[in-house]
Coordinates of C-alpha atoms and ligand atoms in Angstrom, one line a residue:
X23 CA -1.5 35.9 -16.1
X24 CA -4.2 33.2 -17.1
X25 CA -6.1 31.1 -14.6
X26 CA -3.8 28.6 -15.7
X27 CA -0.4 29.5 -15.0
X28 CA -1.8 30.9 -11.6
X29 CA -1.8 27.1 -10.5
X30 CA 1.7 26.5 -11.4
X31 CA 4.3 24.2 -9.7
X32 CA 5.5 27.5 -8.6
X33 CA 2.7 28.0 -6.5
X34 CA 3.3 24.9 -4.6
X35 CA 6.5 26.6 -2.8
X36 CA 4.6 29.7 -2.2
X37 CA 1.9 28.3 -0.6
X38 CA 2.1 24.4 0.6
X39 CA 4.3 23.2 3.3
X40 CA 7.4 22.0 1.8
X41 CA 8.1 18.1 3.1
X42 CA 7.2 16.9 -0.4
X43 CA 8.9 17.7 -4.2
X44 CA 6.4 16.8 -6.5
X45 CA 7.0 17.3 -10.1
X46 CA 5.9 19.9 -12.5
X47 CA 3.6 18.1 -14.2
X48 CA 0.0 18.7 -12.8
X49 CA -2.2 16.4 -14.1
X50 CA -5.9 17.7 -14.5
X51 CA -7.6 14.2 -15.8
X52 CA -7.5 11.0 -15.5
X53 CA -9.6 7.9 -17.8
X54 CA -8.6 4.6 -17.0
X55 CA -4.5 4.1 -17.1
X56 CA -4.2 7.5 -19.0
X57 CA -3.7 10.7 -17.4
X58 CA -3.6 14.5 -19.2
X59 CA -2.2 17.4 -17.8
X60 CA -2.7 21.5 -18.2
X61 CA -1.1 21.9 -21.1
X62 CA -2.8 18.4 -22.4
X63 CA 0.3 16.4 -22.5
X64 CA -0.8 12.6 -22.3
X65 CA 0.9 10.1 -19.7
X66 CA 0.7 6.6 -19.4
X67 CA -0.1 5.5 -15.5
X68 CA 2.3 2.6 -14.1
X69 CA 2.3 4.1 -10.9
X70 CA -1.5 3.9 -9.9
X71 CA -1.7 6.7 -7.2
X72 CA 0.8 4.8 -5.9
X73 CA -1.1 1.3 -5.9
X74 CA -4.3 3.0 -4.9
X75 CA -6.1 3.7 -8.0
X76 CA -6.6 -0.1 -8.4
X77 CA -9.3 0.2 -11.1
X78 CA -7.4 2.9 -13.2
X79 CA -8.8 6.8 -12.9
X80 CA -12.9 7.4 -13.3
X81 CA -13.6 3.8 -13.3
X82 CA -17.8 3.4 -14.2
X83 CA -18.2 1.4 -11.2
X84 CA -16.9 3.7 -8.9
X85 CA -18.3 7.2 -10.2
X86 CA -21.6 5.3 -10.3
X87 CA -20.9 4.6 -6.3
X88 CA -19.8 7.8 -5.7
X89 CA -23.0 9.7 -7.5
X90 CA -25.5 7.7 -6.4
X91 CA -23.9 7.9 -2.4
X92 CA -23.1 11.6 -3.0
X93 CA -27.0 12.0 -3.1
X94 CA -28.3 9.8 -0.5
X95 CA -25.5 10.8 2.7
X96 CA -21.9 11.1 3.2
X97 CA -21.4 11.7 6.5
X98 CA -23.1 10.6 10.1
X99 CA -20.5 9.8 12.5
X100 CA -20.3 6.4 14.7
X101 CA -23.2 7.9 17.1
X102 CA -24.9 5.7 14.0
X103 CA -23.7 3.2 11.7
X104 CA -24.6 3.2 7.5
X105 CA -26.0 0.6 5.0
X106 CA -23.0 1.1 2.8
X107 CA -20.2 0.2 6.3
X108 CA -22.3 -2.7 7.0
X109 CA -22.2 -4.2 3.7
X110 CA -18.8 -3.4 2.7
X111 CA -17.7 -5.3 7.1
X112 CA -20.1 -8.3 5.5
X113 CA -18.2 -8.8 2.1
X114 CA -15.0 -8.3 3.7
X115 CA -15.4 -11.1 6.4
X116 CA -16.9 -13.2 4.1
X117 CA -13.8 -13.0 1.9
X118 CA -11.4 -13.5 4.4
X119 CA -10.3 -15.1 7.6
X120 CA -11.5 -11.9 9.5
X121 CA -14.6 -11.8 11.8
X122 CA -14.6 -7.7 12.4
X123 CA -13.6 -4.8 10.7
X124 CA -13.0 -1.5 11.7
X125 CA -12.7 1.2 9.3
X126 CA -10.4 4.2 9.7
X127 CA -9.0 6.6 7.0
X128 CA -5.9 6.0 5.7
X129 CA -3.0 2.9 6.0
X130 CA -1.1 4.9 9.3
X131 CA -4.2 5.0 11.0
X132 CA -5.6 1.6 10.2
X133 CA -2.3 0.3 11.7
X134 CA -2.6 2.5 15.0
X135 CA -5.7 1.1 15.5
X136 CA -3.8 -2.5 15.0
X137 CA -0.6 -1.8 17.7
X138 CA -2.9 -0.2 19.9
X139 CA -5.5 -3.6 19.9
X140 CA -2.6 -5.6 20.0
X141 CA -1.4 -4.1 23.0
X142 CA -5.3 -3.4 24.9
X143 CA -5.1 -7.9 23.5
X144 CA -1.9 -8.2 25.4
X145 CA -2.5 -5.7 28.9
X146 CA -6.0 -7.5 29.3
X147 CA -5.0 -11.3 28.6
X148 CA -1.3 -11.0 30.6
X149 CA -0.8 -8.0 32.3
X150 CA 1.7 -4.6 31.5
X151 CA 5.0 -6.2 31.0
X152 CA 3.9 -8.0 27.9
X153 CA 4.0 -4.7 25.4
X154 CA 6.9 -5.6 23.2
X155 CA 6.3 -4.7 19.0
X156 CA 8.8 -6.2 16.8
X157 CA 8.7 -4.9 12.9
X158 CA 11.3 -5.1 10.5
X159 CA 14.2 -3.2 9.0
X160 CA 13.2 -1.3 5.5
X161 CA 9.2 -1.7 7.0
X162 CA 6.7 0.7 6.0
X163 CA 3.5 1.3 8.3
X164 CA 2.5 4.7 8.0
X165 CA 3.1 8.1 9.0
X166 CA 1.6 8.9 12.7
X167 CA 4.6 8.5 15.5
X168 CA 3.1 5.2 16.2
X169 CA 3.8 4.1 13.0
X170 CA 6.9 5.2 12.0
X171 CA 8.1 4.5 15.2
X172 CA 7.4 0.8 14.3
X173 CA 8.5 1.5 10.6
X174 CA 12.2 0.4 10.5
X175 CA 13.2 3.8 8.7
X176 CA 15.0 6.4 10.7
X177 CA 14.9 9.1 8.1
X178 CA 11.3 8.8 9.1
X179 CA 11.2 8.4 12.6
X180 CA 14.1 10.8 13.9
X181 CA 13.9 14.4 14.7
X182 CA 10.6 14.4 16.4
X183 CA 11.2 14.0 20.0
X184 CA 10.9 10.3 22.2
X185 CA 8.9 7.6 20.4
X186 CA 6.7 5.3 21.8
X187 CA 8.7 2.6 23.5
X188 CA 9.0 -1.2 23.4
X189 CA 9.7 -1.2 19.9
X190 CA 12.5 -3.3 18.3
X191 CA 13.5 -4.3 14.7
X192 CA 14.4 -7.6 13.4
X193 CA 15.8 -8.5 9.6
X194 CA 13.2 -9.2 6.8
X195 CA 13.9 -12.9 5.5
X196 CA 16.5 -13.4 8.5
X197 CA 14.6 -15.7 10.7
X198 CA 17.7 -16.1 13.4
X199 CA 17.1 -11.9 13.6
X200 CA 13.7 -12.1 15.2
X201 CA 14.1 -15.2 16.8
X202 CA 16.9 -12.9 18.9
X203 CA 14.4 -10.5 19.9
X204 CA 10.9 -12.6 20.4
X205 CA 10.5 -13.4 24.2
X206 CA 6.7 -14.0 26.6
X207 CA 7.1 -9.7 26.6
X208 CA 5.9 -9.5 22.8
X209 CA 2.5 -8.6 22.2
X210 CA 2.9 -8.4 18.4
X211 CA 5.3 -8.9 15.4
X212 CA 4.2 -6.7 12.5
X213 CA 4.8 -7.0 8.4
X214 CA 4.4 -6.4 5.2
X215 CA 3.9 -9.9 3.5
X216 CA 5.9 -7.6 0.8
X217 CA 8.0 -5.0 1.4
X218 CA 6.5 -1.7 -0.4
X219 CA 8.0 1.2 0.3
X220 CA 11.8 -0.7 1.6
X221 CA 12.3 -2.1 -2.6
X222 CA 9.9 -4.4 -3.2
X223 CA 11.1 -7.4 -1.0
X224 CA 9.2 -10.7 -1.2
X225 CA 9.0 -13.2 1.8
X226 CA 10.9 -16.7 1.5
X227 CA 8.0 -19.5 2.7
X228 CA 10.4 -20.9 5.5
X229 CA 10.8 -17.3 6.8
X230 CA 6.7 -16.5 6.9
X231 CA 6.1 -20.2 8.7
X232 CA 9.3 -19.2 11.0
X233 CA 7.3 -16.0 12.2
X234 CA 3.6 -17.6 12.7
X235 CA 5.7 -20.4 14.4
X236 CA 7.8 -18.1 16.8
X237 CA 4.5 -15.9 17.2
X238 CA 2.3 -18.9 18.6
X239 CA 5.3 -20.1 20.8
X240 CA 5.5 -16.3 22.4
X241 CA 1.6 -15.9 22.2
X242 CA 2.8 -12.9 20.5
X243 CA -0.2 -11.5 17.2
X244 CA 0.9 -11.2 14.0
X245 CA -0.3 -8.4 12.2
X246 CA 0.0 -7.9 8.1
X247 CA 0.1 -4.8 7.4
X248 CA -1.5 -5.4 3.9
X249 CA -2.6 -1.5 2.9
X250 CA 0.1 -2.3 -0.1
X251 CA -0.2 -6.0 -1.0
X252 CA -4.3 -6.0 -0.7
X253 CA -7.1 -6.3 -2.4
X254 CA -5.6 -7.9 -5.7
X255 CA -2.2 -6.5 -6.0
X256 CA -0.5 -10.1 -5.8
X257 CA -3.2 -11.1 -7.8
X258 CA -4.6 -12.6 -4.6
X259 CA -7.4 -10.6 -2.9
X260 CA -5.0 -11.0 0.2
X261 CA -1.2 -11.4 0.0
X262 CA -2.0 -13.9 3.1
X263 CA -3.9 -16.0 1.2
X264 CA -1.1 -17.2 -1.6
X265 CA 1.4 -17.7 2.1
X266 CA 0.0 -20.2 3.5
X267 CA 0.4 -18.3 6.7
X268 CA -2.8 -16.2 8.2
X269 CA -2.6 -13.4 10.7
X270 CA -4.0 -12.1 13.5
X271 CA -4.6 -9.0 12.6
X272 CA -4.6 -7.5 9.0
X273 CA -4.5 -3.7 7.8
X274 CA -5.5 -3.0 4.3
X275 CA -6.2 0.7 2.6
X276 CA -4.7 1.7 -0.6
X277 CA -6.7 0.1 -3.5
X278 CA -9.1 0.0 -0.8
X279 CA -11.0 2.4 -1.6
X280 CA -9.9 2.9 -5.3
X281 CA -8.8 6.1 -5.2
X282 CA -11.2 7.4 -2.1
X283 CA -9.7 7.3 1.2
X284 CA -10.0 4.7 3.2
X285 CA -8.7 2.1 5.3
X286 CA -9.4 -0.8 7.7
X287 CA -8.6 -3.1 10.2
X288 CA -9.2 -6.8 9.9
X289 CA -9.1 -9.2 12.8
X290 CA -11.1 -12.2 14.8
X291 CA -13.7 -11.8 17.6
X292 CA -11.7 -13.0 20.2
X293 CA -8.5 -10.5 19.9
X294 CA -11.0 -7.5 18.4
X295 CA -13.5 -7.8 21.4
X296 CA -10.4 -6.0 23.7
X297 CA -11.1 -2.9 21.8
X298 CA -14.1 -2.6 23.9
X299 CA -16.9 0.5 23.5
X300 CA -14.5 4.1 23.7
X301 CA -11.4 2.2 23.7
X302 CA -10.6 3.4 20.4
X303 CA -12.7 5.7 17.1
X304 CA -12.9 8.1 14.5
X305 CA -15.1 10.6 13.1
X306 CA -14.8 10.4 9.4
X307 CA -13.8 6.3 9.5
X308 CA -16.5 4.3 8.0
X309 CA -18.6 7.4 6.9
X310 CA -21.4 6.1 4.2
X311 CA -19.5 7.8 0.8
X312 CA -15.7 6.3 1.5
X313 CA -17.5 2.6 2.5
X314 CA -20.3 2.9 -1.1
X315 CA -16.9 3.6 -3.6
X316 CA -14.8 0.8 -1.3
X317 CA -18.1 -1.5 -2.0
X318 CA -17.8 -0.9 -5.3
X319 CA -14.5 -1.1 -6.0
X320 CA -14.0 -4.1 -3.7
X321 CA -17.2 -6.1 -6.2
X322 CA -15.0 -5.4 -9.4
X323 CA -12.2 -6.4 -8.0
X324 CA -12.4 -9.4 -6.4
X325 CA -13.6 -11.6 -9.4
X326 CA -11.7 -14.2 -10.5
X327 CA -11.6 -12.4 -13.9
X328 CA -9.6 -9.5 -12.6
X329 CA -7.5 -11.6 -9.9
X330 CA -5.9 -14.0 -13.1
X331 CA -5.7 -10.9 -14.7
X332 CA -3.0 -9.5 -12.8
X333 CA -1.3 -12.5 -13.2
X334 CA -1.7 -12.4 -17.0
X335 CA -0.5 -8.2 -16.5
X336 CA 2.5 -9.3 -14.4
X337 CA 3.6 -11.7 -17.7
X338 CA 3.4 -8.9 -19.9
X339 CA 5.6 -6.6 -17.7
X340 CA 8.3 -9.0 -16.6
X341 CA 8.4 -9.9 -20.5
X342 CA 8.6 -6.9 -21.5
X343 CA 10.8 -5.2 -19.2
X344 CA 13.4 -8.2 -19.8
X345 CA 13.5 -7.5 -23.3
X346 CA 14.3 -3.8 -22.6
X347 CA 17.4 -5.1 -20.0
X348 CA 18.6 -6.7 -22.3
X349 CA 18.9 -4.5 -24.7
X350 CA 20.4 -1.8 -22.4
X351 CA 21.4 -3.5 -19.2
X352 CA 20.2 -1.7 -16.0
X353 CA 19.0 -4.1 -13.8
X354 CA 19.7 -7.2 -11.9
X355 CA 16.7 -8.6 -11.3
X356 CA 12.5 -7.7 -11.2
X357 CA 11.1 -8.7 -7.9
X358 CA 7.7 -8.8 -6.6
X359 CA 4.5 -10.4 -7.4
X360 CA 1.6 -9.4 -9.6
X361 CA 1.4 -5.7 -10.2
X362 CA 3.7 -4.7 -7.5
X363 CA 6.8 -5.0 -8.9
X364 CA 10.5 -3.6 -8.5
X365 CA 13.3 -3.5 -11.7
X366 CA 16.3 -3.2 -9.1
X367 CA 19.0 -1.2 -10.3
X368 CA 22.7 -2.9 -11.2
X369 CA 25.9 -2.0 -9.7
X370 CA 26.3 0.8 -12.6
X371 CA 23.4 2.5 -11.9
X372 CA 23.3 1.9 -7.6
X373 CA 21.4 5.1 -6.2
X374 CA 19.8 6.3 -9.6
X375 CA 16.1 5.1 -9.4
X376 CA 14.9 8.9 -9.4
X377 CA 16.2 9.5 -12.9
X378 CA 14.5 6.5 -14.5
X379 CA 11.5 8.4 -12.7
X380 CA 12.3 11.8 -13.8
X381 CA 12.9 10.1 -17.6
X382 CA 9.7 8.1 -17.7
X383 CA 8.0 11.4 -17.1
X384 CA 9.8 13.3 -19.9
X385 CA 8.5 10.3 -22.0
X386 CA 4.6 10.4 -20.8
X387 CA 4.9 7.7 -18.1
X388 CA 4.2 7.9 -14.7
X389 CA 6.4 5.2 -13.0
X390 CA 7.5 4.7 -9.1
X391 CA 10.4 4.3 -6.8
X392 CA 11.2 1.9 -3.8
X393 CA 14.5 3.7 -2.4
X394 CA 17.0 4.7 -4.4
X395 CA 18.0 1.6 -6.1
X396 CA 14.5 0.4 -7.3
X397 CA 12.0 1.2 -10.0
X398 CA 8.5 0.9 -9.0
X399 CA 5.8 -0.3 -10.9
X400 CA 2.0 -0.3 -9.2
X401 CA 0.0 0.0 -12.4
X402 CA -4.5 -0.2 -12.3
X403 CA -4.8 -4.4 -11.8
X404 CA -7.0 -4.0 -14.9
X405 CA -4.6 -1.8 -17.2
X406 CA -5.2 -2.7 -20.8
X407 CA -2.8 -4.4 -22.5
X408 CA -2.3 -1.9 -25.3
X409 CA -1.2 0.3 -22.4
X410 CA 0.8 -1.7 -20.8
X411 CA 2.9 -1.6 -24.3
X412 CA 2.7 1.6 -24.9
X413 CA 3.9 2.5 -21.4
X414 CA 6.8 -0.1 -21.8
X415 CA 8.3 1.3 -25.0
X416 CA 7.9 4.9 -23.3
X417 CA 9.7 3.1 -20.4
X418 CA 12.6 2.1 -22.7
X419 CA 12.8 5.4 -24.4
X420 CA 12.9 6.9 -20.8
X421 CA 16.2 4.1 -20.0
X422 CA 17.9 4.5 -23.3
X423 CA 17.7 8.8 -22.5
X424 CA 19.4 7.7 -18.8
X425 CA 21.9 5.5 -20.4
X426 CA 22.7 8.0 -22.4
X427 CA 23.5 9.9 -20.0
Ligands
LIG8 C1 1.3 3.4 2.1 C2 1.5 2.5 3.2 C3 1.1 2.8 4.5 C4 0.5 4.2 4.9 O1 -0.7 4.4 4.3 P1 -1.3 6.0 4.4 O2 -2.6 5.8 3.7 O3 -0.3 6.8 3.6 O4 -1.4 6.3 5.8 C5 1.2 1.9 5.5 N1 1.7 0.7 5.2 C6 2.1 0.3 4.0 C7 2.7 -1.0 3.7 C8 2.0 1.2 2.9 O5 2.5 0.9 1.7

């Protein structure tokens, strides 16, 4: 047997825990939006890591950061803080309506850190019977217990013994829905200012001022949880910033860190001083080599070169993935904004999303789901537009091969 074929897909059931299904393919490199695998099959990237790798794969930029960091010091712990945190806090705040940051690891753990400030905001400033969190149905926040708990998804959330409590769910875009359940006992309403993971859902403006409206009435935060939507997904740096509708508290990770894991909280002075000195930590958040490749990747992208970009990227998809519908007739609509965006399946293909997936792959593309009713695109925000061609006539060779049954 060669070296090879002793990392096989096969190995993955021998060896890994089994709560994922990943494909066969096992990609081994990765330069920009192009991806190889063992046997040096080439695939187009749409799916971006899932909308992390924001720059594409081995962007300059960031293997620069990560070799020059890699030799100076990746790790210290929050006994002391690092050069690259401290700069990375600065260009954040500066950027945004934030005054602190805190970093943590990952998206789940960037929103702990959120509820629990929300409710350390709430036990301080009103006492313990205001610890209410309202999210919404089809919402995405992670995968701790806190967050799934929060997460309107019970294929997540059940199974694992009692959840944290004071947790309630309203409808996304149903304003009436979380007007029912907002009272003085809510310490926090938290969203997606686009729905991810639940297919790709965009707010409607009268719902977003609805919810900062019923929020300031209740003294209730609101908290984005922006680890999809940031750092120029929409073609905004922020989601937030194109609503017209600014949080209390903000979460971003993903494209974050390009690739490097990452994540961080975002929120003012006055709600962020509750999470006072051992109230709250990590080791490995904010180490010095995560925050120098987030620096770096948060310089190239927010540039008003690469922010119209996405907008000029979202054209060429919605144009081009219109052509293919009509030409074989699969969807009812493409939602979302920028380079997060969902073809939703028509009534002939309801539940089917995974074999447009499972297609695109046969035909070098590496493409997304939201549920089982929508196809998932979260390509790099600077994909070149060759690509972007290339990986849309793969797409519709992919389509034609499912509507062909
Ligand atoms: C991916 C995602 C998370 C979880 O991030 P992890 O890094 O996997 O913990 C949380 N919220 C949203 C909106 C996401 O899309």
């Amino acid at each position: 047997m060669s070296e090879q074929n002793l990392v096989s897909r096969e190995l993955f059931d021998e060896v890994m825990v089994p709560n994922y299904n990943p494909s066969s393919v096992i990609p081994v490199k990765g330069e920009g939006s192009r991806v190889w695998d063992q046997e040096g099959r080439e695939f187009i990237d749409f799916a971006g890591g899932i909308a992390v790798n924001c720059l594409g794969h081995c962007h300059p930029n960031l293997v620069k950061a990560l070799k020059e960091q890699g030799e100076k010091i990746w790790h210290l712990s929050n006994v002391m803080t690092n050069e690259p945190a401290l700069r990375l806090a600065k260009k954040i705040t500066d950027a945004t309506f934030a005054e602190n940051v805190y970093f943590a690891n990952s998206g789940a753990e960037a929103n702990e850190a959120a509820l629990k400030l929300a409710r350390r905001w709430a036990l301080d400033n009103f006492g313990e019977h205001k610890n209410k969190i309202i999210a919404f149905h089809k919402g995405f926040h992670g995968r701790t217990f806190f967050t799934v708990t929060v997460g309107g998804q019970a294929a997540y959330s059940d199974g694992f013994g009692p959840k944290p409590g004071a947790v309630a769910h309203a409808e996304f875009n149903n304003l009436e829905s979380l007007a029912d359940l907002i009272d003085d006992d809510t310490c926090a309403v938290m969203m997606e200012p686009i729905q991810g993971e639940g297919g790709v859902i965009s707010p409607t403006s009268e719902f977003m001022a609805g919810i900062r409206e019923l929020c300031d009435k209740h003294n209730a935060l609101l908290i984005f949880d922006e680890v999809q939507s940031g750092v120029g997904r929409t073609g905004h740096l922020y989601a937030y910033q194109a609503l017209g509708v600014t949080p209390d508290i903000l979460t971003t990770a993903k494209a974050l860190g390009g690739g490097f894991p990452i994540g961080a909280m975002l929120s003012t002075k006055e709600i962020s001083k509750h999470l006072k000195i051992g109230t709250h930590g990590s080791t490995y958040g904010g180490n010095p080599l995560a925050c120098a490749v987030a620096e770096a990747a948060f310089d190239t992208v927010n540039t008003k070169e690469v922010l119209d970009g996405v907008k000029h990227r979202e054209q060429l998809f919605r144009d081009g993935l219109s052509a293919i519908n009509e030409k074989y007739n699969v969807f009812s609509e493409v939602r979302g904004e920028g380079l997060l965006l969902g073809a939703v399946l028509n009534e002939q293909y309801q539940g089917r999303a995974r074999d447009f997936l499972v297609a695109s792959i046969d035909n070098g593309l590496m493409s997304l789901v939201a549920g089982t009713n929508v196809v998932r695109f979260t390509p790099s925000l600077v994909i070149p537009e060759a690509d972007i061609q290339e990986g849309l006539a793969r797409f519709e060779k992919a389509v034609a091969q499912v509507v062909a049954g």
